[in-house]
Amino acid sequence: MSRVLGRIFVASLARRRLATALSLVAIALGVALGLAVQIIHGAALDEFGRGMRLLSGEADLQVSGAREGFDDALYGRLAMRDEVADASPIVELEVRLPGHERSLRILGVDALRVAHVHPALMPRVAEASRDDDGALAALQPDTLFLSAAAQAELGVAPGDRLDVLAGTRVASLRVAGSVPGAGQGRALAVMDIAAAQQLFGRSGRITRIDLRLKAGVDVAAARSALAAGLPAGVEVLTPRAAEQLAAGLSRAYRVNLTMLAAIALVTGGFLVFSTQFLAVARRRQEFAFLRALGLDRGTLMRGLLVEGAVVGFAGGVLGVALGHGFAAIAFDVAGGDLGAGYFRGVTPALRVDLPASGTYLLLGVLAGVAGAWLPAREARRMLPARALKSGDEARMFQFRPQPRRAAACLGGAVALCLLPPLGGVPVFGYLAVALILVGAVLILPMLVRGATRIAPRHRQALWRLAGARLAAAPGQAVVAGAGVVASVALAVAMAIMVASFRDSVDRWLTAVLPADLYVSASPQGTSGVLDPGALQRIAALPGVTRTMPVRFDTLRLDDRHLPVSLIARPLDGGRLLPLVGQSVPPPAGERPAWVSEALADLFALGVGGRLVLPLGGQPVAFRVAGVWRDYARQQGAVAIELADYRAATGDLAANDVGVFLAHGASFEEIAAAVRGILGENTVRIASPGEIRAQSLAIFDRTFLVTYLMEAVAVLIGLFGVSTSFAVLAIARRKEFGVLRHLGMTRPEVGRLITLEGVLTAAAGTTLGLVAGTAVAFVLIEVVNRQSFHWSMDLQVPFGGLLAFAGAVIVLAGLAARVSGFQAMRGSAVLAVREDW
Amino acid sequence: MFEIDDLKKGFGSAGTSVLFAGLSLRVQRGECVAIMGESGVGKSTLLNCMAGLESVDGGSIRLDGTELVGLGDEALAGLRRHRFGFVFQAFHILPHLDVAQNVALPLWLLDADDARADRCARAMLERVGLLDRAGDWPRELSGGELQRVAIARALVHRPSLVLADEPTGNLDPGRAAGVLDLLLECIRDAGAMGILVTHSRTAALRADRILRLSPGGLLPEAVST
Ligand SMILES: Nc1ncnc2c1ncn2[C@@H]1O[C@H](COP(=O)(O)OP(=O)(O)O)[C@@H](O)[C@H]1O
Ligand SMILES: [Mg+2]
């Protein structure tokens, strides 16, 4: 057996080197992409989790609420509880630094408590600062401690001073030492909690309380006991649950990329299929002969499967090596979230992931074996006596039309689209995409057959030959064309989706940026604020007709979801929001709230539903007046009228303010005036155009990796087309030889091959366009809806798609032509030689 | 009239291995010539030279006055399309065309319209006794039947010269005789010339002349009748 395997089966791979190499490369790319995504996200998640664990220290439970925090009286109450051994209050702030793009995370801790719960956050006083106050430096109000990474990034050392923005004021703090426990690569600062509250205007408010329970206390029981007495909007979670919630935010994105890698891998498997299928057709007489000599069916089938496995294994090994390389490059270029922004500030380290490598190697082998499966079964079923006759391989290519199966696939796809996601992942949506592709491939033979029937009767021998061939052996068109269908469909789907998405985002940005000038004290979720005085002075500037202050917060609505964003600003009854559908005003006396699509999905809310928001420590009831589109906050957002917010909280500050300019007022002059009021470098001032351009740039960066992986999958598919043509052309050398004997010139045979390639590709492309549009629809309406909870308007870039389709057809014709040329390189005499 | 004069052919650089030199042959309209010879002596190569599929090192080949030596690929292909017919040992019937389409193929290559191509193909199939198989696929036919299809294909476009290389080499003796008779009859009926290479003496005996190929050239074989 092993000798037969080596001599007959595996050795045959070496005989068709080009096809084998292409299949191998395709599998390697699939494995590499999948593994790289896995390694990168694995490392980023690990690091992310480590960061969160560092911050939670030895806490058994964490009490947290809105970003703006909650009343610190709760700390005293919880610290007294019987179950609690230690309680550590924290104020967590993302503070802007004047003149710096990046912000600094400052943790205000209680120096006496932190040692028991968060030993890693213990500040260490630098020698230089020690002389006068000694260890008590930690309690000094104007000092802070920087982790090594933060010192390096900001270029300061203990003893230096660091400017930070408190509201819109600049405060100067002394760097008194370091935070040795923070470890490598984590930039953070620690300071006294009271000092932080005072400095940043958070008197009496904290954002988190970490609890260590007494020995023997059941965590779950303690959690429910503590939860009962918490004010509105404050929840108690185990650090593990908090970590899982946070990691869950990026899950859909990670699954999405893994799916794209899987598509590349499946395309690789498909390539193995088409080359093996054609090879089996070509070697049919050889196999029949071997069977006649006494080789049994099982060995034959196994031998062919081993061929596939060998290609898969080699591709897998190459892919694992490539995958680590890709991951290393991606870390350098895009960071741990591949540029999508989920793990900002996390700098994970690359390492060899053995279990993942093993898994992906196995997947490579599986792809190879799966690709070899159908051809091997075909060879196993063959009747040697018949197969010994030449021309019997045509039987393999007859491909009975399977309208039932095609219909079943498409029907199944529709049904799957109606199912809800599994664990937030649109599993059924992805399956529907797969079924659409399979259905399209099943339709291909019918389409080819139908097309040859209705095609005009041509007198030219070329057309007759090509037509007769496609009609009699649509299977060949399928093998060569299925790659076209799949890659065109994927490319088309992606193009439509991205065009729709980008267009929708663009229009959304226009809708959410109605003002002429934006002043932001808290870009990217930092904790800067504009006080009421500043707001008034901006509103009073000459040339300003109207201002639109915006207050942001994040609110915890329950303990099963991440905190959602609160946006309080003048909304004009919802008219200033990018609404989906109508805004329905609430009954008199009730407050309206407009929820984002994500919030509506995640909390199962509809228009007219009741929504309770914890504002100012109190539950405040709202009525959902409408749903709006939000591409910025995947965990959900709720917009309320600023007046309602102020009434409920008494908080008159704002984070941003949109400024409407009088006719003729200049942007530059107003911007300068605002800077005059607030000081240089304290706020970011931008025009809606700038914000839009920036946002679209971020959008493009987020999808860059997606595009790249998509491009690879499409490339592999087109590879497949040329391999199929190459193998087909070699298998048909004899036929070309006969045609040359019968008086066809080489160029004529070349034209025949090109024509067949073009016809096949045209059928495949047509089907690919249709299937791709269907897939795009599923991506938009199911996959994106379920993954990210955002909707978009379908937008088909017709011109680009037609150009792409034309290019694919031309390329396929060229590929066929080139491979045909290779097949004809030998003389016609040699081609028919065996018996001449 | 098919004329070969002083033909020289060898393989390898500078004709290191000469297969034949000074070879001459005359075939008249309506005449069938059998060529015999040891295996490897160059019979197939000679047929290929005659069809312009193999280059020659010297000499001349003329079909009805047209010189083949020195013609370009295009012109040779045109000549084959119009004036040559081929019968191969392994039939080489294209598997994805049905029987009638295979026979009509040479007419397609001559841009005949469908109706005429079909009519001629059917007439030819009737001639070889396979009209009832016109719509079948090649794989449904036996070897003898396939070779009859090949004969029909070789003659459907009324060529002047039919070249057959061991046309019965893949057939059992009983069937071989019938197929060979059919081939020769068809060639004679059409007033064409036939050159067939064969190993079988009984087959050769049905031709008008037997020649033996040797490195010295084509020598008449004594036929004891
Ligand atoms: N393309 C080629 N290159 C080199 N030698 C060849 C080629 N074709 C045929 N030959 C040699 O020419 C000789 C004659 O071959 P062939 O015409 O097939 O013989 P026959 O048909 O008489 O058995 C053989 O020795 C063969 O090895
Ligand atoms: Mg021979």
PDB file of C-alpha atoms in Angstrom, chain A residues 24 49 96 134 136 148 185 274 305-306 361 408 424 518 569 600 680 688 712 741 768 828:
ATOM      1  CA  LEU A  24      -0.875  24.536  -1.834  1.00  0.00           C
ATOM      2  CA  GLY A  49      -7.707  40.757  30.104  1.00  0.00           C
ATOM      3  CA  ARG A  96      -6.411  64.999  28.350  1.00  0.00           C
ATOM      4  CA  GLY A 134       9.109  60.632  52.828  1.00  0.00           C
ATOM      5  CA  LEU A 136       3.675  60.328  52.670  1.00  0.00           C
ATOM      6  CA  ALA A 148       7.222  53.192  33.396  1.00  0.00           C
ATOM      7  CA  GLY A 185       3.696  48.505  28.210  1.00  0.00           C
ATOM      8  CA  SER A 274     -10.911  21.331  -9.064  1.00  0.00           C
ATOM      9  CA  LEU A 305      -7.327  11.244  -0.370  1.00  0.00           C
ATOM     10  CA  VAL A 306      -3.707  10.994   0.718  1.00  0.00           C
ATOM     11  CA  LEU A 361      -2.427  22.840  10.428  1.00  0.00           C
ATOM     12  CA  ALA A 408     -33.157  23.652  -1.421  1.00  0.00           C
ATOM     13  CA  GLY A 424     -24.322  37.656  19.484  1.00  0.00           C
ATOM     14  CA  TYR A 518     -17.603  71.959  17.178  1.00  0.00           C
ATOM     15  CA  ARG A 569     -28.374  67.578  23.812  1.00  0.00           C
ATOM     16  CA  ALA A 600     -33.045  48.688  20.660  1.00  0.00           C
ATOM     17  CA  GLU A 680      -4.886  77.239  23.905  1.00  0.00           C
ATOM     18  CA  PRO A 688     -18.024  69.262  10.582  1.00  0.00           C
ATOM     19  CA  VAL A 712      -6.842  37.571  -0.841  1.00  0.00           C
ATOM     20  CA  HIS A 741      -4.626  17.268 -37.767  1.00  0.00           C
ATOM     21  CA  GLY A 768     -21.551  35.686  -9.405  1.00  0.00           C
ATOM     22  CA  ALA A 828       0.274  18.073 -32.731  1.00  0.00           C
TER      23      ALA A 828
END
